[in-house]
Every structure is written in C-alpha cells, then in structure tokens.
Amino acid sequence: MGDSSVVSQYFYISTALNLSRDDVAAILESSARNNPERNITGLLLYNGRNFLQLLEGEGAELDALMKRIGQDQRHSGVSLLHKSSVPERVCPQWAMKRVAIAESVANRRDSLERDLPAELDPAVRKMILNFAVLN
C-alpha cells in the first residue's frame, strides 16, 4: 500500500470572533502564497464566528500546517472533525478557495451546492451544508 498518490484530507472547525473582511482576506492571501509550495489545497468557509476548513495534501505537511493553525491567535478552539485518506484531491485547483456563504439563509444550501466540488465526501459535504445554515 505504498502508493504515494494517496492524499490526506483534514477538515476542522474553529472559533474566530469578530474578524474583519481584511483579516479573512489576509488569511486567504497567506494560504494562496504558501500552500502551492507545500502542495496543499482546500477550501475555507467563514460565517462571522467560525472557520470551517478542508485541507488536502501530504500527511506530514498537513500535520505541520495544523500545528501552525493551532497556534494562530486569530482563532481558537481548533477541532479536527474529519481526517481521511482519499485517492485524489477534491480541490486540485484551489490553493485555498473561500466558499462564500450567501447572505440569505434560504439561498445558502443552493449556492454552496453549486460551489462545492462534486467529489467531496458526502459526510464532509453534509457538515459544510449544516454549518452554512447555522447562523
């Protein structure tokens, strides 16, 4: 089972109260700058209170990134919800894509269904959709 093409996937939630649009933009900018050299891809949702992030890459790189994420003062209570190995990335083109949560709760599920990768694990998809309709 020494297939090097297997990709690790980490999915976590954290609490980040009162971050400005600029703060979130800075996080995305940093991800876009640093993730390609580490071969990390993924997506990020922020609802004004919590981050929900899916990370994909090599296990050791993700472990190192999770350690840095855990020490980041901009958020707290980092909790890993799901960790798995997948045959291929679901976000291969995204150094880190911000998936917008529609203002209208009624439109959230539909707009997310359009934005989320089709190959996403059904359990992860369900957690993302549930997260989006929480607030």
PDB file of C-alpha atoms in Angstrom:
ATOM      1  CA  MET A   1       0.000   0.000   0.000  1.00  0.00           C
ATOM      2  CA  GLY A   2       2.952   2.328  -0.635  1.00  0.00           C
ATOM      3  CA  ASP A   3       1.025   4.390  -3.175  1.00  0.00           C
ATOM      4  CA  SER A   4       2.349   7.941  -2.952  1.00  0.00           C
ATOM      5  CA  SER A   5      -0.685   9.311  -4.804  1.00  0.00           C
ATOM      6  CA  VAL A   6      -2.923   8.892  -1.750  1.00  0.00           C
ATOM      7  CA  VAL A   7      -3.911  12.296  -0.422  1.00  0.00           C
ATOM      8  CA  SER A   8      -4.650  13.139   3.205  1.00  0.00           C
ATOM      9  CA  GLN A   9      -7.676  15.270   3.930  1.00  0.00           C
ATOM     10  CA  TYR A  10      -8.199  17.207   7.168  1.00  0.00           C
ATOM     11  CA  PHE A  11     -11.383  19.041   7.980  1.00  0.00           C
ATOM     12  CA  TYR A  12     -11.611  21.304  11.025  1.00  0.00           C
ATOM     13  CA  ILE A  13     -13.713  23.970  12.684  1.00  0.00           C
ATOM     14  CA  SER A  14     -12.517  26.824  14.886  1.00  0.00           C
ATOM     15  CA  THR A  15     -13.883  29.921  16.572  1.00  0.00           C
ATOM     16  CA  ALA A  16     -12.828  33.319  15.251  1.00  0.00           C
ATOM     17  CA  LEU A  17     -14.981  36.080  16.640  1.00  0.00           C
ATOM     18  CA  ASN A  18     -15.132  39.500  15.039  1.00  0.00           C
ATOM     19  CA  LEU A  19     -12.561  39.055  12.304  1.00  0.00           C
ATOM     20  CA  SER A  20     -12.790  41.798   9.718  1.00  0.00           C
ATOM     21  CA  ARG A  21     -13.112  41.176   5.994  1.00  0.00           C
ATOM     22  CA  ASP A  22      -9.459  42.274   5.764  1.00  0.00           C
ATOM     23  CA  ASP A  23      -8.399  39.675   8.357  1.00  0.00           C
ATOM     24  CA  VAL A  24     -10.080  36.899   6.374  1.00  0.00           C
ATOM     25  CA  ALA A  25      -8.586  38.243   3.124  1.00  0.00           C
ATOM     26  CA  ALA A  26      -5.119  38.190   4.750  1.00  0.00           C
ATOM     27  CA  ILE A  27      -5.573  34.535   5.742  1.00  0.00           C
ATOM     28  CA  LEU A  28      -6.597  33.635   2.188  1.00  0.00           C
ATOM     29  CA  GLU A  29      -3.719  35.638   0.730  1.00  0.00           C
ATOM     30  CA  SER A  30      -1.241  33.872   3.002  1.00  0.00           C
ATOM     31  CA  SER A  31      -2.707  30.481   2.024  1.00  0.00           C
ATOM     32  CA  ALA A  32      -2.544  31.328  -1.681  1.00  0.00           C
ATOM     33  CA  ARG A  33       1.107  32.309  -1.252  1.00  0.00           C
ATOM     34  CA  ASN A  34       2.281  29.407   0.955  1.00  0.00           C
ATOM     35  CA  ASN A  35       0.119  26.406   0.061  1.00  0.00           C
ATOM     36  CA  PRO A  36       1.308  25.790  -3.527  1.00  0.00           C
ATOM     37  CA  GLU A  37       4.921  25.196  -2.435  1.00  0.00           C
ATOM     38  CA  ARG A  38       3.657  22.720   0.156  1.00  0.00           C
ATOM     39  CA  ASN A  39       1.278  21.119  -2.354  1.00  0.00           C
ATOM     40  CA  ILE A  40      -1.702  21.896  -0.097  1.00  0.00           C
ATOM     41  CA  THR A  41      -5.142  22.638  -1.500  1.00  0.00           C
ATOM     42  CA  GLY A  42      -8.534  23.195   0.061  1.00  0.00           C
ATOM     43  CA  LEU A  43     -11.438  25.436   0.852  1.00  0.00           C
ATOM     44  CA  LEU A  44     -12.389  27.805   3.652  1.00  0.00           C
ATOM     45  CA  LEU A  45     -15.755  28.995   4.949  1.00  0.00           C
ATOM     46  CA  TYR A  46     -16.213  31.774   7.492  1.00  0.00           C
ATOM     47  CA  ASN A  47     -19.598  32.696   8.932  1.00  0.00           C
ATOM     48  CA  GLY A  48     -18.534  35.670  11.041  1.00  0.00           C
ATOM     49  CA  ARG A  49     -17.999  33.427  14.054  1.00  0.00           C
ATOM     50  CA  ASN A  50     -16.332  30.208  12.912  1.00  0.00           C
ATOM     51  CA  PHE A  51     -13.962  28.890  10.298  1.00  0.00           C
ATOM     52  CA  LEU A  52     -14.639  25.593   8.602  1.00  0.00           C
ATOM     53  CA  GLN A  53     -11.702  24.470   6.505  1.00  0.00           C
ATOM     54  CA  LEU A  54     -10.889  21.486   4.332  1.00  0.00           C
ATOM     55  CA  LEU A  55      -7.178  20.873   3.737  1.00  0.00           C
ATOM     56  CA  GLU A  56      -5.677  18.376   1.314  1.00  0.00           C
ATOM     57  CA  GLY A  57      -2.091  17.290   0.899  1.00  0.00           C
ATOM     58  CA  GLU A  58       0.649  15.025   2.197  1.00  0.00           C
ATOM     59  CA  GLY A  59       0.068  13.925   5.805  1.00  0.00           C
ATOM     60  CA  ALA A  60       3.285  15.391   7.281  1.00  0.00           C
ATOM     61  CA  GLU A  61       2.653  18.760   5.573  1.00  0.00           C
ATOM     62  CA  LEU A  62      -0.898  18.851   6.920  1.00  0.00           C
ATOM     63  CA  ASP A  63       0.280  17.921  10.418  1.00  0.00           C
ATOM     64  CA  ALA A  64       2.772  20.817  10.318  1.00  0.00           C
ATOM     65  CA  LEU A  65       0.095  23.183   8.992  1.00  0.00           C
ATOM     66  CA  MET A  66      -2.404  22.095  11.670  1.00  0.00           C
ATOM     67  CA  LYS A  67       0.234  22.857  14.297  1.00  0.00           C
ATOM     68  CA  ARG A  68       0.656  26.384  12.880  1.00  0.00           C
ATOM     69  CA  ILE A  69      -3.122  26.810  12.640  1.00  0.00           C
ATOM     70  CA  GLY A  70      -3.481  25.735  16.278  1.00  0.00           C
ATOM     71  CA  GLN A  71      -1.039  28.472  17.333  1.00  0.00           C
ATOM     72  CA  ASP A  72      -2.663  31.240  15.267  1.00  0.00           C
ATOM     73  CA  GLN A  73      -4.013  33.916  17.625  1.00  0.00           C
ATOM     74  CA  ARG A  74      -6.797  34.940  15.225  1.00  0.00           C
ATOM     75  CA  HIS A  75      -8.893  31.955  16.225  1.00  0.00           C
ATOM     76  CA  SER A  76      -9.279  29.385  18.997  1.00  0.00           C
ATOM     77  CA  GLY A  77     -10.849  26.039  19.768  1.00  0.00           C
ATOM     78  CA  VAL A  78      -9.472  24.298  16.672  1.00  0.00           C
ATOM     79  CA  SER A  79     -11.257  20.965  16.446  1.00  0.00           C
ATOM     80  CA  LEU A  80     -10.481  18.318  13.828  1.00  0.00           C
ATOM     81  CA  LEU A  81     -13.829  16.970  12.594  1.00  0.00           C
ATOM     82  CA  HIS A  82     -12.665  14.538   9.938  1.00  0.00           C
ATOM     83  CA  LYS A  83      -9.354  13.077   8.817  1.00  0.00           C
ATOM     84  CA  SER A  84      -9.052  10.628   5.974  1.00  0.00           C
ATOM     85  CA  SER A  85      -7.056   9.432   3.006  1.00  0.00           C
ATOM     86  CA  VAL A  86      -8.588   9.905  -0.414  1.00  0.00           C
ATOM     87  CA  PRO A  87      -7.486   8.615  -3.829  1.00  0.00           C
ATOM     88  CA  GLU A  88      -7.399  12.131  -5.269  1.00  0.00           C
ATOM     89  CA  ARG A  89      -7.936  15.753  -4.302  1.00  0.00           C
ATOM     90  CA  VAL A  90     -11.411  17.236  -4.445  1.00  0.00           C
ATOM     91  CA  CYS A  91      -9.970  20.784  -4.719  1.00  0.00           C
ATOM     92  CA  PRO A  92      -6.929  20.310  -7.004  1.00  0.00           C
ATOM     93  CA  GLN A  93      -7.098  23.844  -8.441  1.00  0.00           C
ATOM     94  CA  TRP A  94      -7.647  25.689  -5.179  1.00  0.00           C
ATOM     95  CA  ALA A  95      -4.574  26.863  -3.200  1.00  0.00           C
ATOM     96  CA  MET A  96      -7.343  27.951  -0.812  1.00  0.00           C
ATOM     97  CA  LYS A  97     -10.752  28.884  -2.087  1.00  0.00           C
ATOM     98  CA  ARG A  98     -13.053  30.945   0.047  1.00  0.00           C
ATOM     99  CA  VAL A  99     -16.510  29.495  -0.346  1.00  0.00           C
ATOM    100  CA  ALA A 100     -18.915  32.349   0.246  1.00  0.00           C
ATOM    101  CA  ILE A 101     -21.923  31.802   2.449  1.00  0.00           C
ATOM    102  CA  ALA A 102     -24.907  33.575   0.882  1.00  0.00           C
ATOM    103  CA  GLU A 103     -26.456  36.346   2.955  1.00  0.00           C
ATOM    104  CA  SER A 104     -29.891  34.811   2.657  1.00  0.00           C
ATOM    105  CA  VAL A 105     -30.251  31.605   4.658  1.00  0.00           C
ATOM    106  CA  ALA A 106     -32.754  30.391   2.054  1.00  0.00           C
ATOM    107  CA  ASN A 107     -30.103  30.630  -0.682  1.00  0.00           C
ATOM    108  CA  ARG A 108     -27.191  29.155   1.269  1.00  0.00           C
ATOM    109  CA  ARG A 109     -27.717  25.498   0.518  1.00  0.00           C
ATOM    110  CA  ASP A 110     -28.246  26.115  -3.211  1.00  0.00           C
ATOM    111  CA  SER A 111     -25.246  28.395  -3.630  1.00  0.00           C
ATOM    112  CA  LEU A 112     -22.998  26.004  -1.693  1.00  0.00           C
ATOM    113  CA  GLU A 113     -24.175  23.020  -3.700  1.00  0.00           C
ATOM    114  CA  ARG A 114     -23.032  24.918  -6.802  1.00  0.00           C
ATOM    115  CA  ASP A 115     -19.634  25.862  -5.312  1.00  0.00           C
ATOM    116  CA  LEU A 116     -18.641  22.645  -3.545  1.00  0.00           C
ATOM    117  CA  PRO A 117     -16.662  20.060  -5.523  1.00  0.00           C
ATOM    118  CA  ALA A 118     -18.783  17.152  -6.731  1.00  0.00           C
ATOM    119  CA  GLU A 119     -16.196  14.628  -5.451  1.00  0.00           C
ATOM    120  CA  LEU A 120     -16.470  15.820  -1.863  1.00  0.00           C
ATOM    121  CA  ASP A 121     -17.053  13.078   0.700  1.00  0.00           C
ATOM    122  CA  PRO A 122     -20.821  13.033   1.416  1.00  0.00           C
ATOM    123  CA  ALA A 123     -20.236  13.274   5.189  1.00  0.00           C
ATOM    124  CA  VAL A 124     -17.996  16.331   4.742  1.00  0.00           C
ATOM    125  CA  ARG A 125     -20.492  17.894   2.313  1.00  0.00           C
ATOM    126  CA  LYS A 126     -23.257  17.417   4.876  1.00  0.00           C
ATOM    127  CA  MET A 127     -21.154  19.057   7.634  1.00  0.00           C
ATOM    128  CA  ILE A 128     -20.444  22.038   5.365  1.00  0.00           C
ATOM    129  CA  LEU A 129     -24.109  22.457   4.445  1.00  0.00           C
ATOM    130  CA  ASN A 130     -25.167  22.163   8.093  1.00  0.00           C
ATOM    131  CA  PHE A 131     -22.510  24.721   9.091  1.00  0.00           C
ATOM    132  CA  ALA A 132     -23.737  27.160   6.483  1.00  0.00           C
ATOM    133  CA  VAL A 133     -27.326  27.201   7.727  1.00  0.00           C
ATOM    134  CA  LEU A 134     -26.394  27.524  11.420  1.00  0.00           C
ATOM    135  CA  ASN A 135     -26.344  31.291  11.813  1.00  0.00           C
TER     136      ASN A 135
END
